[in-house]
């Protein structure tokens, strides 16, 4: 069980806000806006599924931090594991033909979770780095295999694979490509399986087939001999919780096999129970050749990520001498020890099975109660990741301010702010309210989450009509 035993410190919140504006540049933010707000909201402590800010406001954390605190906040056990490992060995590297016990143990543990399909694990610190590793690894693999023209990686528009140069390039967010002159060469994007946004008037299965076919079309356009891999999130998270039709991934996997193209699953959000299985690909029934993971691996308690790889790739990479890639903190012993203890918690408390059999289905039913709301176009969820689509006309995918599907973008932030004002932390992605709560969330907290979204929609109605 989560528990908070330490009394929170008394911070000088006004001074912290002043220093925040003066010195701190927050990630993925409009710094002028933060200054105009007088500084970011200072979150001081948390317990279970609740975060508490400097003004003492309690918010139900519908986002598990940033899709990551799967085990919930206040896990003293993880703090103790970190402290013990820091005292014993705070750091050692894997560059010098050396390794630490927690690193080896975690690699073996992750391999076991893949049922032996991906038994080799490379460690990084963030999800973005896990995908940088993917890019270098798969290109190097093809070169060693004697097919050096296989360099292009196919991804989807509106995918999110991180914020490093490779992460943004692999991702399909055009507004991110605009900053930093990206993508790098050798990345091609195809349509996403976003039925509500882009396939609304089509049969969902036919739409999914068309989205998979777009991958085959792109392979043929580029020439299969030039394609290294396809990468995708089992469920796109930051793109708006896009849950593909159940047939999509099997079709994608068949296409990759047909052309001998590596299949990469970015499980940074979907991994570690989010979809009710250890990994999202296990839900959709396909087996990737490479998998990136982060976030839920340590429930966000320390930064750590991993790239798990199939034996046939590692055997080829072993023929190439040093793989000259890796980071100071690859396999960091403290992060690795905490990650393994976190996996112990997820397993011991049955949180994955509970997400699949109990809380996930409960979230589906609870969100469905919003379907009668005039501002709701669709609710969807899988495991403990979900979305509510805000529309200007019930029964359509029309957006406030004009356009359909991917259009809009002004309504979401209004409803999100109304949720936050009512004690619920959720995120707006365009006009989609998304959620990804800790896997320990109770039925009562799910009811609270859904009731708060309803109240926020009601309170926002007039403002949305004015858009
Ligand atoms: C699917 C996916 N891949 C990669 C990343 C990047 O992870 P990080 O922010 O740890 O670099 C994210 C982050 O949200 C993600 O959702």
Coordinates of C-alpha atoms and ligand atoms in Angstrom, one line a residue, residues 126-128 131 160-162 233 266 268-269 295, ligand 1:
X126 CA 14.8 8.4 -20.7
X127 CA 12.3 7.2 -23.2
X128 CA 13.8 9.5 -25.8
X131 CA 14.4 5.4 -29.0
X160 CA 5.4 10.7 -29.9
X161 CA 8.8 9.1 -29.5
X162 CA 10.5 11.7 -27.4
X233 CA 3.3 3.0 -29.8
X266 CA 7.6 2.0 -28.3
X268 CA 7.2 3.9 -23.0
X269 CA 3.6 4.6 -21.9
X295 CA 8.2 5.6 -17.3
Ligands
LIG1 C1 5.6 6.7 -26.3 C2 6.7 7.6 -25.8 N1 7.9 7.4 -26.2 C3 9.0 8.2 -25.8 C4 8.7 9.2 -24.9 C5 9.9 10.0 -24.4 O1 10.2 9.7 -23.1 P1 11.0 10.7 -22.2 O2 10.2 11.9 -22.0 O3 11.3 9.9 -20.9 O4 12.3 11.0 -23.0 C6 7.5 9.4 -24.4 C7 7.2 10.4 -23.4 O5 6.1 10.8 -23.1 C8 6.4 8.6 -24.9 O6 5.1 8.8 -24.5

